[in-house]
Amino acid sequence: MAYDALRTLLEMLEVFRPALTRPGFSNLLVIFSGWVLTSGPHAITQALVVTGVAGRRHHEAFHRFFSRGAWSVDEMGRLLFCALSKWLPPDHPIRLVIDDTVAAHKGPKIFGLGTHLDAVRSTRAIRILTFGHCWVVLAVLVPVPFSQRPWALPILLRLYRNEKQCRREKIKHRKKTQLAREMIDVVLSWVDSRRVEVTADQAYCNSTVLRDLPTSVLFLGDMRPDAVLTAPPAAKGKVPGRPRVRGEVLPKPQALADDEKVPWKRTTAKLYGRTQAIYYKTLTGQWYRATGSRILRVVVVRIDTGKIGIRVFFSTDPRVSIRYLLEGYARRWSIEVCFRDIKQLLGFSDSSARKREAVERIAPLVALTYTTLTLWFAREIHCTEIATPPERPWYGHKQGLCFADILRAAQRTLLPLDVLDPQRSLDNLRESSAPACGPPTAARRQAA
């Protein structure tokens, strides 16, 4: 069983081999294994310690893998995306979600550090700023057999730099929305004829992201309550002049919500794991400032708790049902869970790299590690004894498995691996008749 789990994990890493040289792939295997086995603060040198490579190989080779290596993070993301696409049914759309996260970090002469708004700790009244790196992330939503919710698996990342940094270094400033649109276009170049759905919050629902999207792309987003909406233009008659691109002005979403003549309708939707009653008003029209002449389905949802009052959602396909729109937008929350996991468990913001090439590679590689481990775990590993979580009688209501369980299973799997000679490790496991998890040695107790 341990042999099958390790063999499957090494097969997953083989996905990256075309993007790397032979020495580069050997370095990747060491860093991947060490990063997964590390239980405290993560670093390249710590990865060498936990894998037993320290003293057997010079540490500078692994630092140069990031700062001078001839490989591309985007190419590795493409290879992983191609492997990931095979998990989806042929008639299943490719669902993408976009968001950004701040990785708190400090240190002298570290590339890309800046002051960014911390959306997690900020409120409407208080804005909390954090010093660190801001990453714009594009992830694919994938259903997994060990969880009731889809998982957001990152495949592309971009480092955002604020205007103050760009002015100081005299380089062109690129907004987060520009980076997001760039990543969407990159993924669309990888997709053949499958339908693509993109979900993002209000920060990414503007003309930079939405304008001129292909008609084959369905976008589900969040709209401002004071957005200006217009009806589709009427057919041009014999009146001279160019045809109109917009129709008559429609009520704004806030005005529609306040209009007592338009009754609230009721439906149900499964949001965040619970079936809820939803009261809404809807209309179709253009949001010309953001999407041009494209016709949208706009849904105003009544919020009976808190001070928000209403939320406004939209779809670039007016034919989608209200339930499909709301449930599709709610799936966006999976990327927030992903951010928590990679920061707390995988050391997403722990690296002390300073050079630009290393900074722009280490964090994305950590995110790709998250995706790789999740796909490996979904390949029937979750059904084996090596995935058994610790006994916690006080936690009987837990349903499904989380990333902590995935990481624990990966640590158990990688413990017997000699990363400098993986084939010998596989042969030893195949010939061994010991139990899958082995005796409770100190190293195994640490992994458990």
Coordinates of C-alpha atoms in Angstrom, one line a residue:
M1 CA 0.0 0.0 0.0
A2 CA 2.9 2.4 0.8
Y3 CA 4.5 1.4 -2.4
D4 CA 1.3 2.2 -4.4
A5 CA 0.9 5.6 -2.7
L6 CA 4.5 6.6 -3.3
R7 CA 4.5 5.3 -6.9
T8 CA 1.3 7.3 -7.6
L9 CA 2.8 10.5 -6.1
L10 CA 6.0 10.2 -8.1
E11 CA 3.8 9.7 -11.2
M12 CA 2.0 12.9 -10.4
L13 CA 5.4 14.7 -10.3
E14 CA 6.3 13.3 -13.7
V15 CA 3.8 15.8 -15.1
F16 CA 6.4 18.5 -14.6
R17 CA 9.3 16.7 -16.3
P18 CA 8.8 18.2 -19.8
A19 CA 9.2 21.7 -18.3
L20 CA 12.5 21.0 -16.6
T21 CA 16.0 19.8 -17.4
R22 CA 17.1 16.4 -15.9
P23 CA 19.1 18.1 -13.0
G24 CA 16.2 20.5 -12.5
F25 CA 13.7 17.7 -12.1
S26 CA 15.9 16.1 -9.5
N27 CA 16.1 19.3 -7.6
L28 CA 12.3 19.7 -7.8
L29 CA 11.9 16.2 -6.3
V30 CA 14.1 17.2 -3.3
I31 CA 12.4 20.5 -2.7
F32 CA 8.9 19.1 -3.2
S33 CA 9.5 16.3 -0.7
G34 CA 11.2 18.5 1.8
W35 CA 8.6 21.2 1.6
V36 CA 5.8 18.7 2.3
L37 CA 7.7 17.0 5.1
T38 CA 8.5 20.3 6.9
S39 CA 6.2 20.9 9.9
G40 CA 7.4 24.3 11.0
P41 CA 8.5 27.4 9.1
H42 CA 9.3 26.5 5.5
A43 CA 12.6 27.2 3.7
I44 CA 14.7 25.7 1.0
T45 CA 17.4 24.8 3.6
Q46 CA 14.9 23.2 5.9
A47 CA 13.7 21.1 3.0
L48 CA 17.3 19.8 2.6
V49 CA 17.4 19.0 6.3
V50 CA 14.2 17.0 6.6
T51 CA 15.0 15.0 3.4
G52 CA 18.6 14.2 4.6
V53 CA 20.1 15.9 1.5
A54 CA 22.0 18.5 3.6
G55 CA 25.7 17.6 3.5
R56 CA 25.2 15.2 0.5
R57 CA 24.5 18.0 -2.0
H58 CA 25.5 21.6 -1.9
H59 CA 22.6 23.9 -0.9
E60 CA 23.5 26.5 -3.5
A61 CA 22.3 24.3 -6.3
F62 CA 18.8 24.4 -4.9
H63 CA 18.8 28.1 -4.4
R64 CA 20.0 28.5 -8.0
F65 CA 17.1 26.3 -9.1
F66 CA 14.8 29.2 -8.3
S67 CA 17.1 32.2 -9.0
R68 CA 18.7 31.0 -12.3
G69 CA 16.8 27.9 -13.4
A70 CA 15.7 27.6 -17.0
W71 CA 12.1 26.8 -16.3
S72 CA 8.7 28.6 -16.4
V73 CA 6.1 28.6 -13.7
D74 CA 3.4 29.2 -16.4
E75 CA 4.6 26.1 -18.3
M76 CA 4.4 24.0 -15.2
G77 CA 0.9 25.4 -14.6
R78 CA -0.1 24.4 -18.2
L79 CA 1.1 20.9 -17.7
L80 CA -0.8 20.6 -14.5
F81 CA -3.9 22.1 -16.1
C82 CA -3.8 19.5 -18.8
A83 CA -3.5 16.7 -16.2
L84 CA -6.3 18.3 -14.2
S85 CA -8.6 18.6 -17.2
K86 CA -8.7 14.8 -17.5
W87 CA -10.4 14.6 -14.2
L88 CA -13.4 16.5 -15.4
P89 CA -16.2 14.8 -17.3
P90 CA -16.2 15.7 -21.0
D91 CA -19.5 17.6 -20.6
H92 CA -18.3 19.4 -17.5
P93 CA -17.4 23.1 -17.9
I94 CA -14.0 24.3 -16.9
R95 CA -14.8 26.5 -13.9
L96 CA -12.2 29.2 -13.0
V97 CA -12.1 31.4 -10.0
I98 CA -10.0 34.6 -9.5
D99 CA -9.0 36.4 -6.4
D100 CA -6.0 37.9 -4.7
T101 CA -4.3 37.3 -1.4
V102 CA -1.7 39.1 0.7
A103 CA 1.3 37.0 2.0
A104 CA 2.6 39.0 5.0
H105 CA 6.4 39.3 4.7
K106 CA 9.2 41.5 5.9
G107 CA 12.9 41.8 5.3
P108 CA 15.5 44.1 3.7
K109 CA 16.0 44.1 -0.1
I110 CA 13.3 41.5 -0.8
F111 CA 11.9 42.0 -4.3
G112 CA 8.2 43.0 -4.6
L113 CA 7.4 43.9 -1.0
G114 CA 4.8 46.6 -0.6
T115 CA 1.9 47.8 1.5
H116 CA -1.4 46.2 0.6
L117 CA -4.9 46.2 1.9
D118 CA -5.6 43.1 4.1
A119 CA -9.2 42.2 3.1
V120 CA -9.4 39.5 5.7
R121 CA -8.8 41.8 8.7
S122 CA -10.3 45.0 7.3
T123 CA -13.9 46.1 7.7
R124 CA -16.1 48.8 6.1
A125 CA -15.1 51.2 8.8
I126 CA -11.4 50.2 9.4
R127 CA -8.8 49.5 6.7
I128 CA -5.9 47.3 7.8
L129 CA -2.7 47.5 5.7
T130 CA -0.2 44.7 5.6
F131 CA 3.4 44.7 4.4
G132 CA 4.2 41.8 2.1
H133 CA 3.5 40.3 -1.3
C134 CA 0.2 40.5 -3.0
W135 CA -0.6 37.6 -5.4
V136 CA -3.4 37.4 -8.0
V137 CA -4.4 33.8 -8.3
L138 CA -6.4 31.9 -10.9
A139 CA -7.6 28.4 -9.8
V140 CA -9.7 25.7 -11.3
L141 CA -12.7 24.4 -9.4
V142 CA -12.6 20.6 -9.3
P143 CA -15.0 18.2 -7.6
V144 CA -13.2 15.7 -5.4
P145 CA -14.6 12.4 -4.1
F146 CA -13.5 13.0 -0.5
S147 CA -15.4 16.3 0.0
Q148 CA -18.9 17.6 -0.5
R149 CA -17.6 20.9 -2.0
P150 CA -15.5 21.6 -5.0
W151 CA -11.8 22.5 -4.4
A152 CA -10.1 25.5 -5.9
L153 CA -6.7 24.3 -7.3
P154 CA -4.3 27.1 -8.3
I155 CA -2.6 26.9 -11.7
L156 CA -1.5 30.5 -12.4
L157 CA -0.2 33.3 -10.2
R158 CA 0.9 36.9 -10.7
L159 CA 2.8 39.1 -8.3
Y160 CA 1.0 42.5 -8.0
R161 CA 3.1 45.6 -7.3
N162 CA 1.5 48.8 -6.1
E163 CA 1.8 52.2 -7.9
K164 CA 4.3 53.5 -5.4
Q165 CA 6.8 50.7 -6.0
C166 CA 6.4 51.1 -9.8
R167 CA 7.0 54.8 -9.7
R168 CA 10.1 54.3 -7.5
E169 CA 11.6 51.8 -9.9
K170 CA 10.3 53.6 -13.0
I171 CA 8.4 50.6 -14.4
K172 CA 4.9 50.4 -15.8
H173 CA 2.2 49.8 -13.2
R174 CA -0.2 46.9 -13.9
K175 CA -3.5 46.7 -12.0
K176 CA -4.7 43.5 -10.4
T177 CA -7.5 43.3 -13.0
Q178 CA -5.0 43.5 -15.8
L179 CA -3.1 40.6 -14.3
A180 CA -6.3 38.7 -13.9
R181 CA -7.4 39.2 -17.6
E182 CA -3.9 38.2 -18.7
M183 CA -4.3 34.9 -16.9
I184 CA -7.8 34.3 -18.2
D185 CA -6.5 34.8 -21.8
V186 CA -3.6 32.4 -21.1
V187 CA -6.0 29.6 -19.9
L188 CA -8.3 30.2 -22.9
S189 CA -5.4 29.6 -25.2
W190 CA -5.0 26.1 -23.5
V191 CA -8.7 25.2 -23.9
D192 CA -10.1 23.7 -27.1
S193 CA -13.9 23.7 -27.4
R194 CA -15.0 23.2 -23.8
R195 CA -17.2 25.7 -22.1
V196 CA -15.4 28.0 -19.6
E197 CA -17.0 29.6 -16.6
V198 CA -15.2 32.4 -14.6
T199 CA -16.2 33.6 -11.2
A200 CA -14.8 36.6 -9.4
D201 CA -15.9 39.1 -6.7
Q202 CA -16.7 42.7 -7.3
A203 CA -13.1 43.8 -7.4
Y204 CA -12.6 42.0 -10.7
C205 CA -16.0 42.8 -12.3
N206 CA -15.0 45.8 -14.5
S207 CA -14.3 46.5 -18.1
T208 CA -10.6 45.4 -17.9
V209 CA -11.7 41.8 -17.1
L210 CA -15.1 41.7 -18.8
R211 CA -14.9 43.7 -22.0
D212 CA -14.5 41.6 -25.2
L213 CA -14.6 38.2 -23.4
P214 CA -15.4 35.4 -25.9
T215 CA -19.0 34.5 -26.1
S216 CA -18.1 30.9 -25.1
V217 CA -17.0 32.2 -21.6
L218 CA -19.7 32.5 -18.9
F219 CA -18.8 35.1 -16.3
L220 CA -20.5 35.1 -12.9
G221 CA -19.8 38.1 -10.8
D222 CA -20.9 40.7 -8.2
M223 CA -22.2 44.1 -9.2
R224 CA -22.4 47.5 -7.5
P225 CA -26.0 48.5 -6.4
D226 CA -25.7 51.8 -8.2
A227 CA -24.6 50.3 -11.5
V228 CA -26.1 52.0 -14.6
L229 CA -28.1 49.5 -16.6
T230 CA -29.7 49.9 -20.0
A231 CA -32.1 47.9 -22.1
P232 CA -31.0 46.4 -25.4
P233 CA -31.2 48.9 -28.3
A234 CA -34.3 48.8 -30.4
A235 CA -34.0 47.8 -34.1
K236 CA -32.8 50.7 -36.3
G237 CA -35.5 52.0 -38.5
K238 CA -35.1 54.4 -41.4
V239 CA -33.7 57.1 -39.1
P240 CA -30.3 58.3 -40.5
G241 CA -27.1 57.8 -38.5
R242 CA -25.3 54.9 -36.9
P243 CA -27.3 52.4 -34.9
R244 CA -27.6 52.7 -31.2
V245 CA -25.5 50.5 -29.0
R246 CA -27.5 51.1 -25.9
G247 CA -31.2 51.2 -25.2
E248 CA -33.3 53.1 -22.6
V249 CA -32.0 53.5 -19.1
L250 CA -33.3 50.8 -16.7
P251 CA -33.7 51.2 -12.9
K252 CA -30.5 50.7 -11.0
P253 CA -30.3 47.6 -8.8
Q254 CA -30.8 49.6 -5.6
A255 CA -33.8 51.4 -7.1
L256 CA -35.3 48.0 -8.2
A257 CA -34.9 46.7 -4.7
D258 CA -36.7 49.8 -3.3
D259 CA -39.5 49.6 -5.8
E260 CA -42.5 48.2 -3.9
K261 CA -44.5 47.7 -7.1
V262 CA -42.1 44.9 -8.1
P263 CA -42.7 42.0 -5.7
W264 CA -39.9 39.9 -4.3
K265 CA -39.8 36.3 -5.7
R266 CA -38.7 33.3 -3.8
T267 CA -36.5 30.4 -4.7
T268 CA -34.2 27.9 -3.0
A269 CA -30.5 27.3 -3.6
K270 CA -27.7 25.3 -2.0
L271 CA -25.2 27.9 -0.8
Y272 CA -22.2 27.1 1.3
G273 CA -23.4 23.6 2.1
R274 CA -26.9 24.5 3.1
T275 CA -30.2 24.8 1.2
Q276 CA -31.5 28.3 1.8
A277 CA -34.6 30.3 0.8
I278 CA -33.6 33.3 -1.4
Y279 CA -35.8 36.4 -2.1
Y280 CA -34.8 38.2 -5.3
K281 CA -35.7 40.5 -8.1
T282 CA -34.3 40.1 -11.6
L283 CA -34.0 41.8 -14.9
T284 CA -32.0 41.5 -18.2
G285 CA -30.1 44.4 -19.7
Q286 CA -26.7 45.9 -20.5
W287 CA -24.0 47.0 -18.2
Y288 CA -22.3 49.0 -20.9
R289 CA -19.5 50.5 -18.8
A290 CA -18.2 47.0 -17.9
T291 CA -19.4 44.5 -20.5
G292 CA -20.2 46.7 -23.5
S293 CA -23.3 45.7 -25.5
R294 CA -23.5 42.2 -24.0
I295 CA -26.9 41.2 -22.5
L296 CA -26.7 40.2 -18.8
R297 CA -28.9 38.5 -16.3
V298 CA -29.0 40.7 -13.2
V299 CA -30.3 39.3 -9.9
V300 CA -30.9 41.5 -6.8
V301 CA -30.9 39.4 -3.6
R302 CA -32.4 40.6 -0.4
I303 CA -30.2 40.2 2.7
D304 CA -32.3 40.1 5.9
T305 CA -29.4 40.0 8.3
G306 CA -26.7 42.6 8.9
K307 CA -26.5 46.1 7.4
I308 CA -25.8 45.3 3.7
G309 CA -29.5 45.2 2.7
I310 CA -29.0 43.7 -0.8
R311 CA -26.4 41.9 -3.0
V312 CA -26.4 42.2 -6.8
F313 CA -25.1 39.3 -8.9
F314 CA -25.0 39.0 -12.7
S315 CA -24.3 36.5 -15.4
T316 CA -23.1 37.2 -19.0
D317 CA -25.6 34.6 -20.2
P318 CA -29.2 35.9 -19.7
R319 CA -30.5 32.3 -20.1
V320 CA -29.0 30.9 -16.9
S321 CA -31.4 30.2 -14.1
I322 CA -31.3 32.1 -10.8
R323 CA -30.3 29.1 -8.9
Y324 CA -27.4 28.3 -11.2
L325 CA -26.1 31.8 -11.0
L326 CA -26.2 32.0 -7.2
E327 CA -24.8 28.5 -6.6
G328 CA -22.1 29.2 -9.2
Y329 CA -21.0 32.4 -7.4
A330 CA -21.1 30.7 -4.0
R331 CA -18.5 28.1 -5.2
R332 CA -16.0 31.0 -5.3
W333 CA -15.5 30.6 -1.6
S334 CA -13.3 27.5 -2.2
I335 CA -10.4 29.8 -3.2
E336 CA -10.6 31.5 0.2
V337 CA -10.2 28.0 1.8
C338 CA -7.3 27.4 -0.5
F339 CA -5.6 30.6 0.7
R340 CA -5.9 29.6 4.3
D341 CA -4.5 26.1 3.7
I342 CA -1.4 27.2 1.7
K343 CA -0.6 29.9 4.2
Q344 CA -1.1 27.9 7.4
L345 CA 0.0 24.5 6.3
L346 CA 2.3 24.9 3.3
G347 CA 4.4 28.0 4.1
F348 CA 3.1 30.1 1.2
S349 CA 4.6 33.2 2.8
D350 CA 7.5 31.7 4.6
S351 CA 10.3 31.9 2.0
S352 CA 13.1 34.3 2.6
A353 CA 14.1 34.6 -1.1
R354 CA 15.2 38.0 -2.2
K355 CA 15.9 38.0 -5.9
R356 CA 13.1 38.7 -8.3
E357 CA 13.3 35.3 -10.1
A358 CA 13.2 33.4 -6.8
V359 CA 10.4 35.5 -5.4
E360 CA 8.3 35.0 -8.5
R361 CA 8.8 31.2 -8.5
I362 CA 8.8 29.9 -4.9
A363 CA 5.2 31.0 -3.9
P364 CA 3.7 29.8 -7.2
L365 CA 5.5 26.5 -6.8
V366 CA 4.0 26.1 -3.3
A367 CA 0.5 26.7 -4.8
L368 CA 1.2 24.1 -7.5
T369 CA 2.3 21.7 -4.8
Y370 CA -1.2 22.2 -3.2
T371 CA -2.8 21.3 -6.5
T372 CA -0.5 18.3 -7.0
L373 CA -1.1 16.9 -3.6
T374 CA -4.9 17.3 -3.9
L375 CA -5.0 15.5 -7.3
W376 CA -2.8 12.7 -5.9
F377 CA -5.1 12.2 -2.9
A378 CA -8.1 12.1 -5.1
R379 CA -6.6 9.1 -7.1
E380 CA -8.1 6.6 -4.6
I381 CA -5.5 7.4 -2.0
H382 CA -8.3 8.8 0.2
C383 CA -9.7 5.3 0.4
T384 CA -6.5 3.7 1.8
E385 CA -5.2 3.3 5.3
I386 CA -2.5 5.8 4.8
A387 CA -5.2 8.5 4.6
T388 CA -6.8 7.6 7.9
P389 CA -7.0 10.7 10.1
P390 CA -6.1 10.7 13.8
E391 CA -8.8 9.5 16.2
R392 CA -10.7 12.5 17.6
P393 CA -13.8 11.4 19.5
W394 CA -14.8 15.0 20.2
Y395 CA -14.9 15.8 16.5
G396 CA -17.6 13.3 15.4
H397 CA -19.5 15.8 13.2
K398 CA -16.6 16.1 10.7
Q399 CA -17.7 15.2 7.2
G400 CA -15.1 14.6 4.5
L401 CA -11.4 15.2 4.6
C402 CA -9.5 18.5 4.6
F403 CA -6.0 19.5 3.3
A404 CA -4.5 18.7 6.7
D405 CA -5.5 15.1 6.1
I406 CA -3.9 15.3 2.6
L407 CA -0.7 16.7 4.0
R408 CA -0.5 14.1 6.7
A409 CA -1.0 11.3 4.1
A410 CA 1.7 12.8 1.9
Q411 CA 4.1 13.0 4.8
R412 CA 3.5 9.3 5.7
T413 CA 4.1 8.4 2.1
L414 CA 7.3 10.4 1.6
L415 CA 9.0 9.3 4.8
P416 CA 10.7 6.2 3.4
L417 CA 11.7 8.0 0.2
D418 CA 15.4 8.6 -0.6
V419 CA 14.9 11.6 -2.8
L420 CA 18.4 11.2 -4.4
D421 CA 17.5 7.6 -5.4
P422 CA 13.7 7.3 -5.6
Q423 CA 13.8 4.0 -7.7
R424 CA 15.7 2.2 -4.9
S425 CA 13.1 3.5 -2.4
L426 CA 10.3 2.1 -4.5
D427 CA 12.1 -1.3 -4.9
N428 CA 12.6 -1.5 -1.1
L429 CA 8.9 -0.8 -0.4
R430 CA 7.8 -3.3 -3.0
E431 CA 9.9 -6.0 -1.4
S432 CA 9.1 -5.1 2.1
S433 CA 6.3 -6.8 4.0
A434 CA 6.0 -4.2 6.7
P435 CA 2.6 -2.4 7.3
A436 CA 1.8 0.6 5.3
C437 CA 2.4 3.1 8.1
G438 CA 5.3 1.2 9.7
P439 CA 6.3 1.3 13.3
P440 CA 5.6 4.5 15.3
T441 CA 9.1 5.9 15.0
A442 CA 9.8 9.5 16.1
A443 CA 9.7 10.7 12.5
R444 CA 6.4 9.0 11.9
R445 CA 4.9 10.4 15.1
Q446 CA 5.9 13.9 13.8
A447 CA 4.1 13.3 10.5
A448 CA 1.0 12.0 12.3

